[in-house]
Tab-separated table of C-alpha atoms and ligand atoms in Angstrom:
chain	number	residue	atom	x	y	z
A	2	MET	CA	21.748	-2.997	31.367
A	3	ASN	CA	21.424	-5.964	33.785
A	4	ASN	CA	24.808	-8.468	32.966
A	5	ASN	CA	23.013	-11.430	34.387
A	6	TYR	CA	20.208	-13.199	32.779
A	7	ILE	CA	17.001	-13.388	33.682
A	8	PRO	CA	15.074	-16.585	33.016
A	9	TYR	CA	11.099	-16.712	32.777
A	10	GLY	CA	11.427	-19.925	35.262
A	11	LYS	CA	13.755	-21.598	37.514
A	12	GLN	CA	13.891	-24.077	40.149
A	13	ASP	CA	14.576	-23.334	43.810
A	14	ILE	CA	17.283	-25.687	45.212
A	15	ASN	CA	18.312	-25.739	49.064
A	16	GLN	CA	20.744	-27.778	51.414
A	17	ALA	CA	18.072	-29.202	52.392
A	18	ASP	CA	16.879	-30.788	48.651
A	19	ILE	CA	20.256	-31.163	47.879
A	20	ASP	CA	21.037	-33.279	51.075
A	21	ALA	CA	17.861	-35.656	50.034
A	22	VAL	CA	19.036	-36.276	46.454
A	23	ILE	CA	22.902	-37.422	48.150
A	24	ASP	CA	21.058	-40.045	51.027
A	25	VAL	CA	19.856	-41.452	48.095
A	26	LEU	CA	22.873	-41.552	46.442
A	27	LYS	CA	24.182	-43.068	49.805
A	28	SER	CA	21.273	-45.458	49.676
A	29	ASP	CA	20.550	-49.026	48.660
A	30	PHE	CA	18.054	-47.875	46.430
A	31	LEU	CA	18.032	-45.333	43.344
A	32	THR	CA	15.118	-46.499	42.118
A	33	GLN	CA	12.013	-48.852	42.820
A	34	GLY	CA	12.823	-48.147	46.431
A	35	PRO	CA	11.162	-46.760	49.383
A	36	LYS	CA	11.529	-42.877	47.819
A	37	VAL	CA	8.603	-42.777	45.711
A	38	PRO	CA	5.703	-44.160	47.352
A	39	ALA	CA	6.834	-41.602	50.373
A	40	PHE	CA	6.753	-38.736	47.378
A	41	GLU	CA	3.399	-39.969	46.416
A	42	GLN	CA	2.243	-39.894	50.024
A	43	ALA	CA	3.432	-36.097	50.661
A	44	ILE	CA	1.381	-35.363	47.054
A	45	LYS	CA	-1.452	-37.388	48.473
A	46	ASP	CA	-1.607	-35.881	51.733
A	47	TYR	CA	-1.192	-32.102	50.453
A	48	CYS	CA	-3.705	-32.761	47.651
A	49	ASP	CA	-6.344	-34.874	50.367
A	50	VAL	CA	-6.805	-37.557	47.539
A	51	LYS	CA	-6.737	-41.270	47.815
A	52	TYR	CA	-3.928	-42.379	45.344
A	53	ALA	CA	-1.192	-40.454	43.458
A	54	VAL	CA	0.981	-42.445	41.211
A	55	ALA	CA	4.424	-40.951	40.604
A	56	VAL	CA	6.335	-41.145	36.836
A	57	ASN	CA	9.008	-39.604	34.790
A	58	SER	CA	7.201	-36.479	33.179
A	59	ALA	CA	3.824	-35.288	32.986
A	60	THR	CA	4.058	-35.988	29.416
A	61	SER	CA	3.987	-39.985	30.850
A	62	ALA	CA	1.239	-39.496	33.657
A	63	LEU	CA	-0.884	-37.765	30.848
A	64	HIS	CA	-0.194	-41.140	28.695
A	65	ILE	CA	-0.965	-43.356	31.581
A	66	ALA	CA	-4.003	-41.825	32.140
A	67	CYS	CA	-5.493	-42.180	29.071
A	68	LEU	CA	-4.530	-45.566	28.911
A	69	ALA	CA	-6.156	-46.113	31.991
A	70	LEU	CA	-9.660	-44.448	30.632
A	71	GLY	CA	-9.597	-46.950	28.215
A	72	LEU	CA	-8.873	-44.488	25.073
A	73	GLY	CA	-8.190	-46.289	21.963
A	74	LYS	CA	-8.698	-46.182	17.834
A	75	GLY	CA	-11.979	-43.967	16.972
A	76	ASP	CA	-12.309	-41.937	20.109
A	77	TRP	CA	-11.769	-38.657	20.500
A	78	LEU	CA	-10.144	-36.249	23.383
A	79	TRP	CA	-10.732	-33.038	23.182
A	80	THR	CA	-7.823	-30.022	24.850
A	81	THR	CA	-7.229	-26.630	24.805
A	82	PRO	CA	-5.124	-25.100	21.603
A	83	ILE	CA	-3.100	-22.884	24.453
A	84	THR	CA	-0.800	-25.432	25.856
A	85	PHE	CA	1.936	-27.619	25.532
A	86	VAL	CA	1.837	-30.511	23.051
A	87	ALA	CA	2.048	-32.555	24.796
A	88	SER	CA	-1.829	-32.343	26.499
A	89	ALA	CA	-3.207	-33.195	23.129
A	90	ASN	CA	-0.146	-35.747	21.814
A	91	CYS	CA	-0.902	-38.228	24.721
A	92	GLY	CA	-4.357	-38.763	23.006
A	93	LEU	CA	-2.886	-39.715	19.820
A	94	TYR	CA	-0.301	-42.071	21.054
A	95	CYS	CA	-3.482	-44.108	22.264
A	96	GLY	CA	-4.575	-44.222	18.022
A	97	ALA	CA	-7.426	-41.578	19.070
A	98	ASN	CA	-8.294	-38.368	16.929
A	99	ILE	CA	-8.204	-35.236	18.680
A	100	ASP	CA	-9.935	-32.204	18.702
A	101	PHE	CA	-9.595	-28.759	20.431
A	102	VAL	CA	-12.199	-25.817	22.105
A	103	ASP	CA	-10.936	-22.887	21.775
A	104	VAL	CA	-10.390	-20.207	24.745
A	105	ASP	CA	-11.921	-18.191	26.487
A	106	PRO	CA	-10.221	-14.524	25.495
A	107	VAL	CA	-9.817	-13.313	29.202
A	108	THR	CA	-8.490	-16.020	30.985
A	109	TYR	CA	-7.009	-18.340	28.484
A	110	ASN	CA	-8.170	-21.132	29.757
A	111	LEU	CA	-10.668	-23.951	27.335
A	112	SER	CA	-13.821	-21.640	26.956
A	113	VAL	CA	-16.561	-23.214	28.715
A	114	SER	CA	-19.539	-21.839	26.242
A	115	LYS	CA	-17.324	-22.942	23.518
A	116	LEU	CA	-16.974	-26.270	25.135
A	117	GLU	CA	-20.931	-26.788	25.419
A	118	GLU	CA	-21.609	-25.613	21.722
A	119	LYS	CA	-19.069	-28.103	20.254
A	120	LEU	CA	-20.868	-30.831	22.822
A	121	ILE	CA	-24.241	-30.089	21.372
A	122	LYS	CA	-23.008	-30.535	17.737
A	123	ALA	CA	-20.799	-33.686	18.548
A	124	GLU	CA	-23.917	-35.311	20.564
A	125	LYS	CA	-26.030	-34.715	17.107
A	126	ASP	CA	-22.828	-36.255	14.920
A	127	GLY	CA	-22.201	-39.313	16.676
A	128	LYS	CA	-18.870	-37.576	17.897
A	129	LEU	CA	-18.451	-36.672	21.590
A	130	PRO	CA	-15.253	-37.183	23.046
A	131	LYS	CA	-14.626	-39.836	25.305
A	132	ILE	CA	-11.816	-37.569	27.108
A	133	VAL	CA	-11.684	-33.610	28.277
A	134	VAL	CA	-8.465	-32.358	28.981
A	135	PRO	CA	-8.431	-29.121	30.527
A	136	VAL	CA	-5.427	-26.778	31.137
A	137	HIS	CA	-5.209	-24.842	34.236
A	138	LEU	CA	-3.074	-22.511	32.090
A	139	CYS	CA	-0.632	-20.094	33.991
A	140	GLY	CA	-1.520	-21.819	37.217
A	141	GLN	CA	-4.648	-20.818	37.350
A	142	SER	CA	-7.839	-23.098	37.112
A	143	CYS	CA	-10.354	-23.877	34.521
A	144	GLU	CA	-14.382	-23.631	35.463
A	145	MET	CA	-14.282	-26.961	36.727
A	146	ASP	CA	-17.757	-27.315	38.487
A	147	LYS	CA	-18.941	-26.038	34.963
A	148	ILE	CA	-16.798	-29.095	33.105
A	149	HIS	CA	-17.677	-30.959	35.554
A	150	ALA	CA	-21.449	-30.449	34.894
A	151	LEU	CA	-21.080	-30.955	31.232
A	152	SER	CA	-18.935	-34.399	31.446
A	153	LYS	CA	-22.204	-35.426	33.560
A	154	LYS	CA	-24.225	-34.715	30.648
A	155	TYR	CA	-22.589	-35.440	28.034
A	156	GLY	CA	-20.648	-38.420	29.242
A	157	PHE	CA	-17.071	-38.141	28.834
A	158	ALA	CA	-13.744	-38.518	31.441
A	159	ILE	CA	-12.229	-35.147	32.375
A	160	ILE	CA	-8.504	-35.465	33.180
A	161	GLU	CA	-7.337	-31.672	34.899
A	162	ASP	CA	-3.801	-30.669	32.791
A	163	ALA	CA	-2.320	-28.852	36.387
A	164	SER	CA	1.214	-29.203	34.885
A	165	HIS	CA	1.319	-25.223	35.961
A	166	THR	CA	-0.504	-25.987	39.487
A	167	ILE	CA	0.475	-27.574	42.299
A	168	GLY	CA	-0.281	-25.951	45.001
A	169	GLY	CA	-2.887	-23.487	43.796
A	170	LYS	CA	-6.813	-23.846	44.144
A	171	TYR	CA	-9.838	-24.040	43.347
A	172	GLN	CA	-13.460	-23.069	45.144
A	173	ASN	CA	-11.065	-23.127	47.829
A	174	LYS	CA	-10.026	-26.759	47.423
A	175	LYS	CA	-6.001	-27.723	46.462
A	176	ILE	CA	-6.126	-28.695	42.701
A	177	GLY	CA	-5.226	-32.143	42.931
A	178	ASP	CA	-8.367	-33.294	44.356
A	179	CYS	CA	-9.831	-34.499	41.834
A	180	ARG	CA	-13.129	-33.333	43.234
A	181	TYR	CA	-14.347	-32.187	39.343
A	182	SER	CA	-12.177	-35.093	37.542
A	183	ASP	CA	-11.189	-38.375	36.956
A	184	ILE	CA	-6.964	-37.463	37.111
A	185	THR	CA	-5.495	-34.813	37.836
A	186	ILE	CA	-1.729	-34.500	35.710
A	187	PHE	CA	1.283	-32.360	37.730
A	188	SER	CA	4.642	-31.435	35.855
A	189	PHE	CA	7.715	-31.256	38.023
A	190	HIS	CA	10.106	-29.862	35.235
A	191	PRO	CA	12.728	-27.148	36.892
A	192	VAL	CA	10.099	-24.192	35.050
A	193	LYS	CA	7.231	-25.802	37.188
A	194	ILE	CA	6.405	-24.750	40.652
A	195	ILE	CA	8.362	-27.652	42.676
A	196	THR	CA	10.660	-29.688	40.742
A	197	THR	CA	11.856	-33.530	40.677
A	198	ALA	CA	14.635	-32.474	37.401
A	199	GLU	CA	12.206	-34.399	35.207
A	200	GLY	CA	9.081	-35.722	36.333
A	201	GLY	CA	5.103	-35.498	37.222
A	202	VAL	CA	2.408	-37.571	38.609
A	203	ALA	CA	-1.293	-38.726	38.512
A	204	THR	CA	-3.850	-38.653	41.352
A	205	THR	CA	-7.352	-39.531	41.434
A	206	ASN	CA	-10.011	-41.103	43.647
A	207	ASN	CA	-10.894	-43.522	42.031
A	208	PRO	CA	-8.948	-47.416	42.877
A	209	ILE	CA	-9.353	-49.287	39.245
A	210	LEU	CA	-7.695	-45.706	37.670
A	211	ALA	CA	-4.699	-45.746	40.215
A	212	GLU	CA	-4.376	-49.229	39.534
A	213	LYS	CA	-4.409	-49.447	35.876
A	214	MET	CA	-1.707	-46.495	35.696
A	215	GLU	CA	0.839	-48.164	38.574
A	216	LEU	CA	0.580	-51.161	35.554
A	217	PHE	CA	1.234	-48.978	32.249
A	218	ARG	CA	3.899	-46.905	34.261
A	219	SER	CA	6.088	-50.073	34.541
A	220	HIS	CA	5.566	-52.367	31.393
A	221	GLY	CA	2.165	-53.697	32.877
A	222	ILE	CA	3.536	-55.903	35.399
A	223	THR	CA	2.326	-56.799	38.485
A	224	ARG	CA	3.164	-58.828	41.876
A	225	ASN	CA	-0.237	-58.498	42.702
A	226	GLU	CA	-1.257	-62.137	43.136
A	227	ASN	CA	-4.501	-60.653	42.814
A	228	GLN	CA	-4.193	-59.595	39.954
A	229	MET	CA	-2.806	-62.497	38.420
A	230	THR	CA	-4.269	-65.280	36.456
A	231	HIS	CA	-2.844	-68.156	38.455
A	232	GLN	CA	-1.018	-68.688	41.603
A	233	PRO	CA	2.450	-67.008	41.395
A	234	ASP	CA	5.027	-70.443	40.196
A	235	GLY	CA	7.099	-69.129	43.099
A	236	ALA	CA	8.446	-65.957	45.087
A	237	TRP	CA	10.185	-64.586	41.698
A	238	TYR	CA	7.089	-64.640	40.087
A	239	TYR	CA	5.540	-61.402	38.242
A	240	GLN	CA	3.022	-61.389	35.695
A	241	GLN	CA	2.674	-59.051	32.636
A	242	ILE	CA	-0.658	-58.986	32.549
A	243	GLU	CA	-1.087	-55.049	30.067
A	244	LEU	CA	1.395	-53.646	27.156
A	245	GLY	CA	3.162	-50.588	29.581
A	246	PHE	CA	5.737	-49.105	29.229
A	247	ASN	CA	9.020	-47.791	31.493
A	248	TYR	CA	7.868	-44.534	33.093
A	249	ARG	CA	8.836	-45.200	36.369
A	250	MET	CA	9.953	-42.079	38.656
A	251	THR	CA	13.540	-42.686	40.442
A	252	GLU	CA	14.718	-42.546	43.744
A	253	LEU	CA	16.602	-39.517	43.123
A	254	GLN	CA	14.156	-37.565	41.143
A	255	ALA	CA	11.315	-39.264	44.354
A	256	ALA	CA	13.802	-37.680	47.253
A	257	LEU	CA	14.225	-34.585	45.637
A	258	GLY	CA	10.374	-34.195	45.229
A	259	GLU	CA	9.229	-35.295	48.656
A	260	SER	CA	12.327	-32.111	49.929
A	261	GLN	CA	10.696	-29.784	47.525
A	262	MET	CA	6.994	-30.377	48.973
A	263	THR	CA	7.855	-29.149	52.492
A	264	ARG	CA	8.206	-25.178	50.572
A	265	LEU	CA	5.492	-25.426	48.188
A	266	ASP	CA	3.115	-23.024	49.983
A	267	GLU	CA	6.047	-20.966	50.550
A	268	PHE	CA	6.549	-20.590	46.213
A	269	VAL	CA	3.491	-20.306	45.732
A	270	GLN	CA	2.944	-17.297	48.259
A	271	GLN	CA	6.048	-15.954	46.919
A	272	ARG	CA	5.083	-16.287	43.031
A	273	HIS	CA	2.114	-14.278	44.638
A	274	ILE	CA	4.256	-11.481	45.513
A	275	LEU	CA	5.836	-11.103	42.849
A	276	ALA	CA	2.483	-11.484	41.108
A	277	LYS	CA	0.900	-8.824	42.839
A	278	ARG	CA	3.836	-6.045	42.333
A	279	TYR	CA	3.418	-6.749	39.053
A	280	ASP	CA	-0.060	-6.034	38.966
A	281	GLU	CA	0.627	-2.626	40.361
A	282	LEU	CA	3.682	-1.744	38.860
A	283	LEU	CA	2.437	-2.490	35.465
A	284	LYS	CA	-0.812	-1.229	35.759
A	285	ASP	CA	-0.391	2.030	33.618
A	286	LEU	CA	1.081	-0.066	30.371
A	287	PRO	CA	-0.686	-0.540	27.365
A	288	ILE	CA	-1.081	-4.345	27.926
A	289	THR	CA	-3.264	-6.377	29.358
A	290	LEU	CA	-2.475	-8.049	32.502
A	291	PRO	CA	-3.824	-11.676	33.914
A	292	TRP	CA	-6.779	-11.738	35.237
A	293	GLN	CA	-7.897	-14.349	37.946
A	294	HIS	CA	-11.495	-15.994	38.597
A	295	PRO	CA	-12.649	-15.177	42.053
A	296	ASP	CA	-13.307	-18.819	42.193
A	297	THR	CA	-9.402	-19.891	41.597
A	298	TYR	CA	-6.207	-19.159	43.711
A	299	SER	CA	-3.327	-19.491	40.917
A	300	GLY	CA	0.026	-21.613	41.645
A	301	LEU	CA	1.291	-18.737	39.250
A	302	HIS	CA	3.736	-20.819	36.963
A	303	LEU	CA	3.599	-17.949	34.870
A	304	TYR	CA	2.920	-14.551	34.252
A	305	VAL	CA	1.517	-13.922	30.872
A	306	ILE	CA	1.515	-9.975	29.479
A	307	ARG	CA	-0.646	-9.735	26.654
A	308	LEU	CA	0.514	-6.146	24.278
A	309	LYS	CA	-2.462	-3.817	23.040
A	310	LEU	CA	-0.401	-3.545	19.427
A	311	ASP	CA	-3.501	-0.769	19.017
A	312	GLN	CA	-1.412	1.441	21.415
A	313	ILE	CA	2.236	0.972	20.709
A	314	SER	CA	4.533	1.603	17.601
A	315	LYS	CA	6.195	-1.643	17.679
A	316	SER	CA	5.110	-5.182	16.831
A	317	HIS	CA	5.065	-7.750	19.436
A	318	LYS	CA	8.017	-9.850	17.803
A	319	GLU	CA	9.814	-6.004	18.031
A	320	VAL	CA	9.142	-6.262	21.824
A	321	PHE	CA	9.942	-9.733	22.359
A	322	ASP	CA	13.230	-9.920	20.931
A	323	ALA	CA	13.771	-5.881	22.562
A	324	LEU	CA	13.149	-8.222	26.117
A	325	ARG	CA	15.810	-10.803	24.874
A	326	ALA	CA	18.205	-8.079	23.916
A	327	LYS	CA	18.178	-6.711	27.545
A	328	ASN	CA	18.815	-10.371	28.743
A	329	ILE	CA	15.356	-10.782	29.916
A	330	GLY	CA	14.271	-14.557	29.191
A	331	VAL	CA	10.925	-14.142	27.808
A	332	ASN	CA	8.978	-17.054	26.333
A	333	LEU	CA	5.630	-17.763	24.744
A	334	HIS	CA	2.886	-20.332	26.266
A	335	TYR	CA	2.297	-21.305	23.718
A	336	ILE	CA	2.648	-21.732	20.193
A	337	PRO	CA	-1.399	-22.755	19.416
A	338	VAL	CA	-1.149	-26.314	18.748
A	339	HIS	CA	-3.237	-26.884	16.030
A	340	THR	CA	-0.863	-24.627	14.014
A	341	GLN	CA	1.816	-27.113	14.378
A	342	PRO	CA	2.799	-28.427	11.535
A	343	TYR	CA	1.943	-32.362	12.449
A	344	TYR	CA	-1.322	-31.101	13.551
A	345	GLN	CA	-1.414	-29.683	10.215
A	346	LYS	CA	-0.911	-32.688	8.447
A	347	LEU	CA	-4.071	-33.789	10.520
A	348	GLY	CA	-6.605	-31.393	8.909
A	349	PHE	CA	-6.122	-28.183	11.133
A	350	LYS	CA	-5.797	-24.687	9.804
A	351	GLN	CA	-5.406	-21.168	10.482
A	352	GLY	CA	-8.569	-19.727	11.771
A	353	ASP	CA	-9.791	-22.668	13.706
A	354	PHE	CA	-9.581	-20.698	16.603
A	355	PRO	CA	-9.397	-17.411	16.621
A	356	ASN	CA	-9.428	-16.701	20.192
A	357	ALA	CA	-6.227	-19.062	20.757
A	358	GLU	CA	-4.933	-17.381	17.680
A	359	GLN	CA	-5.654	-14.206	18.883
A	360	TYR	CA	-3.730	-14.797	21.818
A	361	TYR	CA	-0.141	-16.164	19.915
A	362	LYS	CA	0.126	-12.823	18.134
A	363	GLU	CA	-0.132	-10.372	21.473
A	364	ALA	CA	0.890	-13.020	24.393
A	365	ILE	CA	5.002	-12.636	25.966
A	366	SER	CA	5.205	-14.649	29.262
A	367	ILE	CA	7.566	-12.582	31.639
A	368	PRO	CA	9.466	-13.668	34.286
A	369	MET	CA	8.423	-15.476	37.288
A	370	PHE	CA	9.844	-17.463	39.658
A	371	SER	CA	9.853	-18.218	43.590
A	372	LYS	CA	14.006	-16.859	43.858
A	373	MET	CA	13.064	-13.648	41.799
A	374	THR	CA	14.599	-10.463	43.252
A	375	PHE	CA	12.486	-7.592	43.631
A	376	GLU	CA	15.330	-6.002	41.913
A	377	GLU	CA	15.204	-8.137	38.736
A	378	GLN	CA	11.992	-7.790	38.838
A	379	ASP	CA	11.838	-4.038	38.643
A	380	TYR	CA	14.505	-4.806	36.132
A	381	VAL	CA	12.273	-5.997	34.226
A	382	VAL	CA	9.221	-3.499	34.699
A	383	ALA	CA	11.580	-0.600	33.590
A	384	THR	CA	12.729	-2.180	30.227
A	385	LEU	CA	9.142	-3.009	29.212
A	386	LYS	CA	8.702	0.355	30.238
A	387	GLU	CA	11.590	1.965	27.763
A	388	ILE	CA	10.669	-0.231	24.888
A	389	LEU	CA	6.775	0.235	25.243
A	390	CYS	CA	6.667	3.781	25.956
A	391	ASP	CA	9.664	5.295	23.259
B	403	PLP	C1	0.772	-27.685	29.953
B	403	PLP	C2	1.578	-28.830	29.695
B	403	PLP	N1	0.898	-29.621	29.866
B	403	PLP	C3	2.289	-31.038	29.744
B	403	PLP	C4	3.373	-30.762	30.021
B	403	PLP	C5	4.184	-31.895	29.678
B	403	PLP	O1	5.628	-31.871	30.623
B	403	PLP	P1	6.773	-32.965	30.957
B	403	PLP	O2	7.708	-31.806	30.875
B	403	PLP	O3	6.603	-32.683	33.044
B	403	PLP	O4	6.188	-33.620	30.149
B	403	PLP	C6	3.449	-29.188	30.285
B	403	PLP	C7	5.078	-28.511	30.218
B	403	PLP	O5	5.561	-27.848	29.879
B	403	PLP	C8	2.723	-27.743	30.161
B	403	PLP	O6	3.484	-27.118	30.339
């Protein structure tokens, strides 16, 4: 028995990260100083993208992305049901309607064929979406070239929810470069690939979208006289020209993020080593292992297995509980969003998205984080074997 709890994910903080945060604490700026732009620059350089707007969470990034794209009442935002609620809630914040596109049964990402079917019908009904939010589940990119081609045909904007994916690639280019989207967002929650405690960023190549997102992150206030309705009254002057929020990232968070960025590739490589080991060690068990599309290099935020329930004597819940009882912090990503009570009140029903619902009945996220030792991994594998095969 392993007495140490093994979480499904956790941060990897070293002395350089700690020193970077302490330096900020000793500096003149705890917020609105030089660290946020420096962190944004690190993201831009890494992702090869023109603009990056850092905020206090990926949820905020999704919200300002929707606002910048002009989402409002009467519009539709579509996303996948297998995601965290934030990918859909951002549309509701703007007063828009939400709908979902069922997942691909192999990648668990939004299915391109289902998207196309739904677009054909929506065009006839006059209900085409204004925004589609593909989510790169577990760190694996959606088929962005195809989704992008559909966006051109049907006229919707794309926000990539890459909360799981910083450091990942699609067709050999960094996710976040917005080659196939208007905006990409990342999350820096501690379970993610790099962390700023709480935090997020939105990237784009479009200067107008970048300018709008900067406004929405800070009350809709500008100090740029080119954006003002008249010449500034004086050096103190600012104008509120939009209804924005306080979604700013602090200097402490940005310093941590900037320091974490220097080890991002290392973190993702380590996750790949662990995933390869899992692939090998788990291959004979009655489970489906993650499948990687050849166009993708996953950020590997999560390693999700699916139980072959017809080949084992235990239920999904029994396997899950048995792992937790052995100090393994498994989790389930995600409960299909359309089955949440809030979304059921909006009219969604069980049975609406069968692939997503089937996935939910079988999926378990097993531990995956850069600091995980092979010993911990061997314990997870041995425990899983024992539970599935006894
Ligand atoms: C797919 C996805 N989107 C959005 C979010 C929201 O991220 P944050 O916690 O940074 O607001 C998460 C966080 O878990 C997520 O997994």
